XYZ file of C-alpha atoms in Angstrom:
661
model
C 28.733 -37.566 -104.423
C 32.364 -38.097 -103.561
C 33.498 -36.817 -100.157
C 37.210 -36.779 -101.033
C 37.720 -33.035 -101.198
C 40.921 -32.112 -103.023
C 40.761 -28.345 -103.466
C 44.292 -27.121 -102.971
C 43.600 -23.384 -102.808
C 43.946 -22.263 -99.182
C 41.923 -19.035 -99.419
C 38.572 -20.513 -100.495
C 37.017 -21.418 -97.126
C 37.391 -18.082 -95.240
C 35.719 -16.124 -98.058
C 32.895 -18.663 -98.381
C 32.229 -18.531 -94.658
C 32.287 -14.734 -94.724
C 29.682 -14.791 -97.501
C 27.579 -17.236 -95.497
C 27.527 -14.857 -92.538
C 26.251 -12.142 -94.872
C 23.351 -14.263 -96.226
C 20.676 -12.406 -94.261
C 22.082 -9.129 -95.500
C 21.945 -10.332 -99.122
C 18.346 -11.478 -98.799
C 17.304 -8.196 -97.183
C 19.086 -6.133 -99.823
C 17.488 -8.144 -102.642
C 13.970 -7.785 -101.245
C 14.401 -4.060 -100.581
C 15.811 -3.443 -104.052
C 12.890 -5.249 -105.740
C 10.363 -3.232 -103.731
C 12.096 0.052 -104.502
C 12.091 -0.529 -108.256
C 8.592 -2.047 -108.461
C 7.086 1.294 -109.626
C 9.506 1.223 -112.564
C 8.795 -2.230 -114.004
C 5.709 -3.523 -112.083
C 5.128 -6.035 -109.336
C 5.028 -9.080 -111.645
C 8.656 -8.611 -112.706
C 9.685 -7.773 -109.110
C 8.023 -10.914 -107.735
C 9.526 -13.117 -110.459
C 12.968 -11.647 -109.821
C 12.656 -12.174 -106.035
C 11.738 -15.858 -106.486
C 14.673 -16.424 -108.836
C 17.111 -14.585 -106.538
C 16.019 -16.559 -103.462
C 16.352 -19.869 -105.371
C 19.917 -18.927 -106.262
C 20.651 -18.304 -102.562
C 19.231 -21.721 -101.662
C 21.432 -23.442 -104.254
C 24.399 -21.454 -102.940
C 23.762 -22.797 -99.440
C 23.520 -26.398 -100.649
C 26.665 -26.338 -102.762
C 28.851 -24.701 -100.095
C 27.375 -26.656 -97.159
C 30.568 -28.770 -96.583
C 32.567 -25.561 -96.098
C 30.031 -23.401 -94.242
C 29.202 -26.224 -91.809
C 32.872 -26.502 -90.841
C 33.268 -30.136 -91.974
C 36.064 -29.278 -94.393
C 38.014 -26.437 -95.949
C 38.204 -28.173 -99.318
C 35.707 -29.491 -101.857
C 35.851 -32.006 -104.678
C 36.435 -31.000 -108.276
C 32.766 -31.259 -109.346
C 31.424 -29.356 -106.377
C 34.229 -26.850 -106.833
C 33.122 -26.099 -110.391
C 29.498 -25.735 -109.270
C 30.706 -23.389 -106.542
C 32.381 -21.088 -109.063
C 29.238 -21.136 -111.161
C 27.045 -20.313 -108.170
C 29.233 -17.385 -107.127
C 28.920 -15.984 -110.650
C 25.158 -16.589 -110.811
C 24.644 -15.035 -107.373
C 26.271 -11.774 -108.423
C 24.676 -11.897 -111.888
C 21.198 -12.434 -110.371
C 21.471 -9.351 -108.192
C 22.812 -7.185 -111.032
C 20.250 -8.491 -113.533
C 17.832 -5.777 -112.420
C 19.955 -3.313 -114.393
C 18.524 -4.687 -117.668
C 14.807 -3.954 -116.956
C 15.855 -0.640 -115.404
C 17.526 0.430 -118.695
C 14.833 -1.132 -120.863
C 11.764 0.185 -119.016
C 13.133 3.191 -117.156
C 15.036 4.906 -119.913
C 18.020 7.149 -119.141
C 16.783 7.778 -115.560
C 16.454 4.043 -115.000
C 19.976 3.714 -116.411
C 21.307 6.001 -113.676
C 19.726 3.697 -111.103
C 21.174 0.690 -112.943
C 24.695 2.165 -112.829
C 24.402 2.790 -109.080
C 23.083 -0.757 -108.567
C 26.002 -2.300 -110.477
C 28.539 -0.200 -108.556
C 27.023 -1.182 -105.193
C 27.122 -4.859 -106.184
C 30.810 -4.554 -107.044
C 31.563 -2.938 -103.667
C 29.642 -5.718 -101.910
C 31.763 -8.308 -103.756
C 34.972 -6.548 -102.690
C 33.947 -6.508 -99.045
C 32.765 -10.144 -98.950
C 35.766 -11.719 -100.668
C 38.406 -11.587 -97.929
C 41.783 -13.107 -98.776
C 40.485 -14.889 -101.887
C 41.330 -13.563 -105.325
C 39.250 -16.109 -107.172
C 36.134 -15.376 -105.080
C 36.734 -11.685 -105.755
C 37.175 -12.258 -109.480
C 34.066 -14.446 -109.826
C 31.779 -12.191 -107.743
C 32.709 -8.785 -109.203
C 32.946 -9.891 -112.866
C 29.142 -9.790 -113.491
C 28.874 -6.299 -112.008
C 31.726 -5.004 -114.158
C 30.064 -6.553 -117.206
C 26.848 -4.685 -116.324
C 28.880 -1.479 -115.934
C 30.651 -2.140 -119.226
C 27.235 -2.198 -120.934
C 26.427 1.318 -119.737
C 28.107 3.093 -122.701
C 26.082 0.935 -125.114
C 22.806 1.787 -123.384
C 23.815 5.441 -123.347
C 24.526 5.272 -127.083
C 21.138 3.556 -127.602
C 19.431 6.530 -125.956
C 21.446 9.035 -128.017
C 24.226 10.170 -125.686
C 27.100 12.130 -127.234
C 30.583 10.718 -127.747
C 31.985 12.871 -124.917
C 29.544 11.425 -122.388
C 30.294 7.917 -123.597
C 34.043 8.468 -123.101
C 33.499 10.020 -119.656
C 31.357 7.107 -118.508
C 33.912 4.574 -119.768
C 36.824 6.308 -117.994
C 34.785 6.666 -114.780
C 34.001 2.975 -114.662
C 37.642 2.081 -115.340
C 38.742 4.311 -112.451
C 36.069 2.756 -110.271
C 37.359 -0.733 -111.145
C 40.925 0.198 -110.226
C 39.664 1.683 -106.968
C 37.800 -1.559 -106.112
C 40.876 -3.694 -106.736
C 43.200 -1.428 -104.719
C 40.684 -1.305 -101.871
C 40.486 -5.106 -101.793
C 44.285 -5.296 -101.758
C 44.534 -2.908 -98.801
C 41.809 -4.807 -96.949
C 43.589 -8.075 -97.667
C 46.912 -6.781 -96.334
C 45.183 -5.382 -93.263
C 43.488 -8.735 -92.623
C 46.799 -10.560 -93.022
C 48.488 -8.142 -90.607
C 45.649 -8.614 -88.131
C 45.924 -12.376 -88.410
C 49.683 -12.229 -87.943
C 49.255 -9.969 -84.919
C 46.661 -12.304 -83.443
C 48.895 -15.317 -83.985
C 51.804 -13.457 -82.409
C 49.610 -12.459 -79.470
C 48.483 -16.073 -79.085
C 52.086 -17.211 -79.215
C 53.124 -14.672 -76.593
C 50.137 -15.569 -74.427
C 51.002 -19.262 -74.642
C 54.619 -18.430 -73.852
C 53.534 -16.309 -70.878
C 51.280 -19.099 -69.632
C 54.144 -21.553 -69.997
C 56.472 -19.234 -68.096
C 53.854 -18.668 -65.391
C 53.248 -22.394 -65.053
C 56.984 -23.035 -64.938
C 57.432 -20.307 -62.344
C 54.563 -21.707 -60.292
C 56.165 -25.139 -60.303
C 59.522 -23.580 -59.478
C 58.097 -21.576 -56.579
C 56.205 -24.580 -55.242
C 59.357 -26.682 -55.389
C 61.533 -23.978 -53.848
C 58.891 -23.280 -51.198
C 58.776 -26.961 -50.283
C 62.565 -27.211 -50.135
C 62.974 -23.983 -48.147
C 60.745 -25.329 -45.397
C 63.363 -27.959 -44.663
C 66.132 -25.578 -43.512
C 63.551 -23.339 -41.818
C 62.373 -26.376 -39.829
C 65.943 -27.075 -38.787
C 66.501 -23.441 -37.775
C 63.344 -23.271 -35.665
C 63.878 -26.693 -34.100
C 67.518 -26.034 -33.263
C 66.704 -22.598 -31.852
C 63.939 -24.039 -29.666
C 66.307 -26.659 -28.270
C 69.015 -24.051 -27.664
C 66.533 -21.829 -25.863
C 65.276 -24.727 -23.738
C 68.780 -25.732 -22.694
C 70.267 -22.243 -22.386
C 71.524 -21.513 -18.917
C 71.952 -17.743 -19.097
C 69.721 -14.881 -20.087
C 71.841 -13.727 -23.059
C 71.938 -17.276 -24.444
C 68.158 -17.553 -24.213
C 67.782 -14.159 -25.862
C 70.019 -15.223 -28.758
C 68.093 -18.462 -29.210
C 64.805 -16.518 -29.127
C 66.203 -14.193 -31.796
C 66.902 -17.175 -34.079
C 63.381 -18.473 -33.439
C 61.850 -15.113 -34.331
C 63.942 -15.010 -37.506
C 62.700 -18.479 -38.461
C 59.090 -17.445 -37.882
C 59.652 -14.343 -40.036
C 61.194 -16.454 -42.805
C 58.175 -18.753 -42.735
C 55.760 -15.813 -42.927
C 57.656 -14.279 -45.853
C 57.710 -17.623 -47.651
C 53.962 -18.070 -47.152
C 53.319 -14.563 -48.533
C 55.473 -15.196 -51.587
C 53.713 -18.480 -52.351
C 50.267 -16.896 -51.883
C 51.249 -14.018 -54.168
C 52.495 -16.403 -56.860
C 49.321 -18.480 -56.625
C 47.109 -15.379 -56.895
C 49.128 -14.014 -59.804
C 48.821 -17.264 -61.739
C 45.079 -17.534 -61.057
C 45.392 -20.804 -59.104
C 44.155 -19.454 -55.777
C 40.654 -20.564 -54.791
C 38.366 -19.754 -51.879
C 35.945 -22.061 -50.110
C 32.314 -21.650 -49.168
C 31.583 -23.343 -45.843
C 29.367 -22.509 -42.897
C 31.128 -20.660 -40.068
C 30.400 -18.390 -37.115
C 31.373 -14.835 -38.078
C 30.998 -13.543 -34.521
C 33.290 -16.221 -33.152
C 35.867 -15.515 -35.872
C 35.933 -11.792 -34.985
C 36.177 -12.574 -31.266
C 39.057 -15.009 -31.771
C 40.900 -12.491 -33.937
C 40.558 -9.840 -31.222
C 41.775 -12.226 -28.526
C 44.818 -13.051 -30.637
C 45.886 -9.393 -30.858
C 44.949 -8.078 -27.422
C 48.289 -9.208 -25.922
C 50.295 -7.223 -28.455
C 47.973 -4.235 -28.001
C 48.624 -4.278 -24.247
C 52.378 -4.607 -24.826
C 52.383 -1.480 -27.016
C 50.024 0.430 -24.782
C 47.307 0.604 -27.435
C 43.559 0.360 -27.038
C 42.003 -2.422 -29.122
C 38.303 -1.667 -29.515
C 35.308 -2.995 -31.407
C 32.112 -1.155 -32.337
C 28.804 -2.320 -33.803
C 29.270 -6.016 -33.091
C 25.550 -6.401 -32.377
C 24.713 -6.115 -36.072
C 26.828 -9.118 -37.163
C 25.070 -12.337 -38.235
C 26.186 -15.473 -36.451
C 26.161 -18.112 -39.183
C 27.328 -17.292 -42.737
C 28.900 -19.078 -45.664
C 32.384 -18.188 -46.874
C 36.074 -18.958 -46.455
C 36.893 -18.445 -42.757
C 40.581 -19.262 -43.155
C 41.162 -16.612 -45.828
C 38.945 -14.052 -44.086
C 40.910 -14.523 -40.881
C 44.146 -14.188 -42.868
C 42.989 -10.820 -44.216
C 41.803 -9.592 -40.789
C 45.046 -10.621 -39.136
C 47.052 -8.840 -41.825
C 45.036 -5.614 -41.531
C 45.145 -5.599 -37.715
C 48.873 -6.417 -37.859
C 49.470 -3.434 -40.155
C 47.451 -1.174 -37.884
C 49.446 -2.324 -34.848
C 52.730 -1.965 -36.684
C 52.193 1.637 -37.761
C 50.405 2.886 -34.637
C 52.685 4.080 -31.840
C 50.025 5.572 -29.563
C 46.254 5.667 -29.483
C 43.958 2.878 -30.599
C 43.059 0.313 -33.236
C 39.305 0.060 -33.760
C 37.179 -2.557 -35.548
C 33.911 -1.017 -36.693
C 31.419 -3.689 -37.703
C 28.098 -3.350 -39.471
C 25.839 -5.741 -41.361
C 22.349 -5.804 -42.816
C 20.241 -8.441 -44.588
C 20.216 -8.668 -48.377
C 17.727 -10.535 -50.550
C 17.175 -13.397 -50.985
C 19.204 -14.915 -48.108
C 22.434 -12.986 -47.790
C 24.130 -10.509 -45.467
C 26.054 -7.393 -46.494
C 29.000 -7.070 -44.089
C 31.311 -4.090 -43.577
C 34.440 -4.500 -41.451
C 36.518 -1.355 -40.936
C 39.938 -1.427 -39.257
C 40.912 2.127 -38.239
C 44.080 3.254 -36.463
C 45.513 6.472 -35.080
C 48.863 6.127 -36.824
C 50.713 8.705 -38.937
C 48.401 8.319 -41.930
C 49.383 8.396 -45.592
C 49.661 10.901 -48.407
C 47.598 10.541 -51.635
C 50.756 9.378 -53.435
C 51.270 6.620 -50.859
C 47.631 5.559 -51.130
C 48.002 5.136 -54.894
C 50.843 2.635 -54.392
C 49.390 1.024 -51.294
C 48.313 -2.255 -52.914
C 51.377 -2.579 -55.161
C 53.337 -5.774 -54.360
C 56.823 -5.298 -52.862
C 56.163 -1.556 -52.389
C 56.174 -0.282 -48.808
C 54.952 3.194 -50.000
C 57.713 5.094 -48.226
C 61.488 4.922 -48.027
C 62.680 3.209 -44.888
C 59.385 1.486 -44.076
C 60.783 -1.967 -44.745
C 63.902 -1.260 -42.726
C 61.916 0.149 -39.801
C 58.904 -2.176 -39.706
C 59.898 -5.208 -41.817
C 57.784 -7.068 -44.363
C 57.731 -7.361 -48.134
C 54.728 -5.214 -49.021
C 52.824 -8.318 -50.147
C 50.286 -8.469 -47.333
C 47.907 -5.774 -48.560
C 48.133 -6.940 -52.162
C 47.287 -10.504 -51.112
C 44.466 -9.270 -48.862
C 42.888 -7.241 -51.660
C 43.073 -10.144 -54.105
C 41.607 -12.580 -51.578
C 38.680 -10.269 -50.831
C 38.071 -9.886 -54.578
C 38.046 -13.689 -54.924
C 35.332 -13.699 -52.262
C 33.318 -11.253 -54.364
C 34.017 -8.209 -52.173
C 36.203 -5.116 -52.049
C 39.020 -3.853 -49.858
C 39.434 -0.069 -49.823
C 41.657 2.330 -47.893
C 41.251 5.932 -46.698
C 43.880 8.051 -45.020
C 45.238 11.553 -44.526
C 48.597 12.580 -43.121
C 48.388 12.794 -39.355
C 44.871 11.341 -39.177
C 45.549 7.602 -39.212
C 44.368 5.080 -41.789
C 41.155 3.150 -42.317
C 40.759 -0.108 -44.276
C 37.245 -1.297 -45.118
C 36.234 -4.815 -46.157
C 32.866 -5.037 -47.901
C 31.442 -8.513 -48.462
C 28.138 -10.147 -49.265
C 27.963 -13.496 -47.457
C 25.127 -16.015 -47.852
C 23.193 -17.067 -44.778
C 24.771 -20.154 -43.211
C 23.237 -23.144 -41.496
C 23.926 -23.109 -37.765
C 24.009 -26.885 -37.433
C 26.642 -27.201 -40.159
C 29.193 -24.687 -38.883
C 32.757 -25.917 -39.421
C 34.853 -26.575 -36.288
C 37.202 -23.606 -36.625
C 39.500 -21.977 -39.119
C 42.146 -24.231 -40.652
C 45.627 -23.422 -39.453
C 48.638 -24.712 -37.560
C 46.693 -24.570 -34.297
C 43.676 -26.411 -35.709
C 45.160 -29.556 -37.231
C 42.893 -31.678 -35.070
C 39.807 -29.991 -36.491
C 40.984 -30.672 -40.030
C 41.524 -34.338 -39.295
C 38.191 -34.641 -37.472
C 36.385 -33.086 -40.418
C 37.970 -35.501 -42.879
C 37.899 -38.829 -41.055
C 34.867 -40.877 -39.977
C 36.216 -41.744 -36.545
C 36.088 -39.389 -33.613
C 39.523 -38.819 -32.057
C 40.057 -37.485 -28.573
C 40.428 -33.691 -28.571
C 43.743 -32.443 -27.248
C 43.101 -28.729 -27.659
C 43.209 -26.519 -24.587
C 40.033 -24.445 -24.227
C 39.495 -21.035 -22.654
C 36.037 -19.857 -21.668
C 35.236 -16.228 -22.224
C 32.656 -15.055 -19.711
C 31.607 -11.722 -18.214
C 34.873 -11.384 -16.358
C 37.114 -11.499 -19.420
C 38.530 -8.642 -21.455
C 36.047 -5.891 -22.323
C 37.134 -5.982 -25.967
C 36.049 -9.578 -26.517
C 32.993 -9.020 -24.326
C 31.868 -6.295 -26.723
C 32.593 -8.472 -29.749
C 30.538 -11.422 -28.514
C 28.396 -10.781 -25.450
C 26.940 -7.507 -26.822
C 25.244 -9.387 -29.681
C 21.601 -9.927 -28.725
C 21.144 -13.172 -30.643
C 24.068 -14.890 -28.914
C 22.963 -17.521 -26.373
C 23.934 -16.787 -22.744
C 26.299 -19.743 -22.655
C 30.055 -18.960 -22.634
C 31.830 -18.720 -25.980
C 34.552 -21.336 -26.364
C 37.707 -20.321 -28.205
C 40.512 -22.795 -28.849
C 44.124 -21.734 -28.449
C 47.287 -23.524 -29.633
C 48.379 -26.557 -27.665
C 51.302 -25.683 -25.347
C 54.489 -27.645 -25.630
C 53.758 -30.917 -23.826
C 55.986 -32.694 -21.362
C 54.047 -35.936 -20.654
C 56.978 -38.327 -20.898
C 55.280 -40.837 -18.642
C 52.174 -40.800 -20.803
C 54.264 -41.431 -23.896
C 56.055 -44.380 -22.318
C 52.972 -46.241 -21.174
C 50.948 -46.233 -24.379
C 50.925 -49.612 -26.093
C 53.478 -51.053 -23.659
C 54.121 -54.720 -24.288
C 57.547 -55.243 -22.758
C 57.314 -53.244 -19.526
C 56.696 -49.806 -18.140
C 60.200 -48.579 -18.924
C 60.208 -49.426 -22.631
C 61.051 -46.345 -24.713
C 58.716 -45.168 -27.443
C 59.726 -46.663 -30.785
C 59.513 -44.094 -33.593
C 60.266 -44.377 -37.314
C 61.125 -41.122 -39.104
C 60.755 -41.290 -42.906
C 62.066 -38.332 -44.908
C 64.312 -37.940 -47.916
C 66.025 -34.889 -46.330
C 68.621 -35.660 -43.686
C 67.987 -32.243 -42.062
C 64.322 -33.064 -41.496
C 65.175 -36.456 -39.992
C 67.703 -34.856 -37.666
C 65.195 -32.142 -36.680
C 62.587 -34.724 -35.662
C 65.210 -36.741 -33.790
C 66.349 -33.595 -31.960
C 62.816 -32.838 -30.811
C 62.120 -36.413 -29.687
C 65.505 -37.016 -28.054
C 64.521 -35.528 -24.633
C 61.661 -38.051 -24.444
C 64.103 -40.949 -24.582
C 62.538 -42.381 -27.735
C 64.038 -45.247 -29.670
C 64.304 -43.590 -33.097
C 64.890 -45.270 -36.457
C 65.016 -43.428 -39.768
C 64.503 -44.152 -43.459
C 65.395 -41.996 -46.452
C 62.523 -43.119 -48.686
C 59.281 -45.092 -48.755
C 60.842 -48.378 -49.889
C 63.378 -48.290 -47.063
C 60.572 -47.506 -44.617
C 58.544 -50.527 -45.760
C 61.621 -52.713 -45.414
C 62.159 -51.543 -41.816
C 58.464 -52.087 -41.032
C 58.852 -55.738 -42.022
C 61.656 -56.332 -39.502
C 60.732 -54.044 -36.597
C 57.711 -52.871 -34.630
C 57.053 -49.164 -34.084
C 54.646 -47.137 -31.989
C 54.514 -44.090 -34.293
C 55.698 -43.275 -37.815
C 56.449 -39.746 -39.002
C 56.010 -39.904 -42.789
C 57.123 -37.199 -45.218
C 54.547 -36.819 -47.995
C 56.795 -35.761 -50.873
C 59.561 -38.267 -51.515
C 61.178 -39.604 -54.690
C 60.345 -43.067 -56.029
C 57.621 -43.812 -53.457
C 55.835 -40.897 -51.800
C 54.440 -40.908 -48.288
C 50.830 -41.547 -49.253
C 51.603 -44.572 -51.387
C 53.982 -45.869 -48.703
C 51.166 -45.606 -46.132
C 48.711 -47.361 -48.451
C 51.127 -50.263 -48.920
C 51.813 -50.373 -45.190
C 48.097 -50.591 -44.375
C 47.426 -53.172 -47.086
C 50.426 -55.345 -46.170
C 48.935 -56.657 -42.925
C 52.330 -56.727 -41.201
C 53.140 -55.900 -37.564
C 52.926 -52.150 -38.316
C 49.761 -52.195 -40.415
C 47.804 -50.390 -37.701
C 50.524 -48.123 -36.312
C 49.634 -44.383 -36.230
C 51.176 -42.503 -39.160
C 51.703 -38.728 -38.875
C 52.098 -36.944 -42.195
C 54.868 -34.348 -42.389
C 53.973 -31.997 -45.219
C 54.239 -28.464 -46.526
C 50.942 -28.880 -48.412
C 48.209 -28.060 -45.893
C 45.317 -27.283 -48.219
C 42.137 -29.203 -47.298
C 42.338 -31.359 -50.431
C 45.957 -32.306 -49.622
C 45.050 -33.258 -46.054
C 42.036 -35.213 -47.341
C 44.376 -37.159 -49.648
C 46.603 -37.981 -46.665
C 43.643 -39.211 -44.630
C 42.367 -41.235 -47.580
C 45.769 -42.931 -47.809
C 45.448 -44.118 -44.186
C 47.395 -41.445 -42.302
C 46.117 -40.471 -38.864
C 47.327 -36.901 -38.372
C 49.639 -34.308 -39.849
C 52.170 -31.643 -38.946
C 52.993 -28.807 -41.297
C 56.449 -27.690 -42.288
C 58.418 -25.870 -41.003
C 58.478 -28.152 -37.977
C 58.437 -26.746 -34.453
C 58.705 -28.687 -31.197
C 55.218 -27.589 -30.119
C 53.461 -28.774 -33.275
C 55.361 -32.048 -33.530
C 54.916 -32.975 -29.855
C 51.276 -31.901 -30.037
C 50.725 -34.272 -32.963
C 52.525 -37.065 -31.095
C 50.376 -36.460 -28.021
C 47.228 -36.553 -30.153
C 47.842 -39.875 -31.874
C 49.101 -41.583 -28.689
C 46.116 -40.370 -26.672
C 43.827 -41.578 -29.458
C 45.553 -44.958 -29.482
C 45.190 -45.189 -25.697
C 41.488 -44.327 -25.907
C 40.893 -46.981 -28.570
C 42.815 -49.536 -26.494
C 40.688 -48.755 -23.432
C 37.392 -48.997 -25.318
C 38.256 -52.175 -27.232
C 37.653 -54.645 -24.292
C 34.356 -52.981 -23.413
C 33.241 -53.174 -27.046
C 34.234 -56.846 -27.252
C 32.337 -57.633 -24.045
C 29.265 -55.860 -25.290
């Protein structure tokens, strides 16, 4: 049979598919009807009628298979004609029981026949959505059966008045069926239009959200450039300031730059959460160590404000769990920061509890309670609303955007947990994190939480070689602060060895070390550095930081210019911006490594605002050795320089021994 379907009527397919979905209902109704009327005309007629009715349904399925299977919405002319015939026969087969009901059941059987014909007509109205021809073909047999009622009534001797009443009643019923179908059709069209409009608005909203996400990412990347310049310039002013007021002013600019960076990070996190692009990791980490490090970070500020920073119930915490340590630390830092900010006197307490869950999980509760002024029920209702500080003057007095708690709640929800708050005026506030964390593997615990002070750990986790660690370490033993002692040493399962916590690398001053690495021309040769960045401000910021070291600094505004300079000069270190027009930093590094020139093996430090693990992994895969995150600060940039030069020196020292072996 031809497969070139040419039906031009657009309303055929939806009605046919609606009838197909009602097939089981039709079969059940037919079987039930035959069984009900078997006492009237016997089982032989009922069985014969059932077989005929089921055969009609099978033919109906075969003829409309191209439409019901979804292969097409149109059928050829021959199949189309058979389809009309089958729709008519389907309705006529069901209503054909009215004839034996009148013939064998008399006037009482005729009442049943009239009800049967009316129900068939209603069924046809309901199962003919948006298709006038399907409606016309399926209800016509039932109306013909109803039109025969006056003749059967006359056959059994009904009066003229009853005949007229029956005729008028069936005419009214027919008008009612048609008007009902029309209302249903208009309602379906309105629903379809509303759904299409909703889909259009949803697509428009998604487009706007995607556009806003791109805009925020671009603006966030560009804003880090002036913030880097502000922080770098302020650090240099503070270092060279001769008087106390000058140092205080430079420190004020530095603090403002740090605040701008924190606000920018919050805005970008909020936008990413709102658009659904934020993700959390699941890696093995030491929960006890994370809590201890968080407490150590805040104990200095607690002492400065005269507050007591306490921890309770640390013994119940599991050591190794699976989760996202970076995001969990972000939430803890935000909650402790809020508690410190709003607590003038008293204490901030971390109450910890955990218990095992089946099959291999731990339920963890972390409560951060303070003795601050507390909150009213109205303030609690708006507590997690973005950009809402819950009370007039809070932003002016304490700073912030009101995004921290909203971001914290959303991050905890992404981890599968809950963040709740309780408070009363004058009784402080309490924030509770509830999480279920899978049991971790102790031998697979990640180095530490990703962050600006852990760039070395990120690189070590993503590269096969083993660079020399440059992180200062502090050992916490029995003589350290009682707060950290409670958080770590009070846990029975903890081994008696000291807990090692890494702290940020201090600003280095090893000028002699820098000058002697890779020296080919003499001990007094300056370090040769190439700075590649499309922003002049970033290039100037790096040059300003490196100027006190006496470095010989060259610069390039894009990747192509950098490759050209690498062909004519030799450098000891290259600072490479990742995002650049025409040729980005990763592709520039790949070409540099593949070119085999004099700088093919020079250490390349990525300068990037994208510090997600996958972004850093892409940098390492391109051949970069290390990275610094924007906004740039002297400490982070000099720490990165120290790291790659110390690594280069270590490799240079081990190379002769390896060759001899």
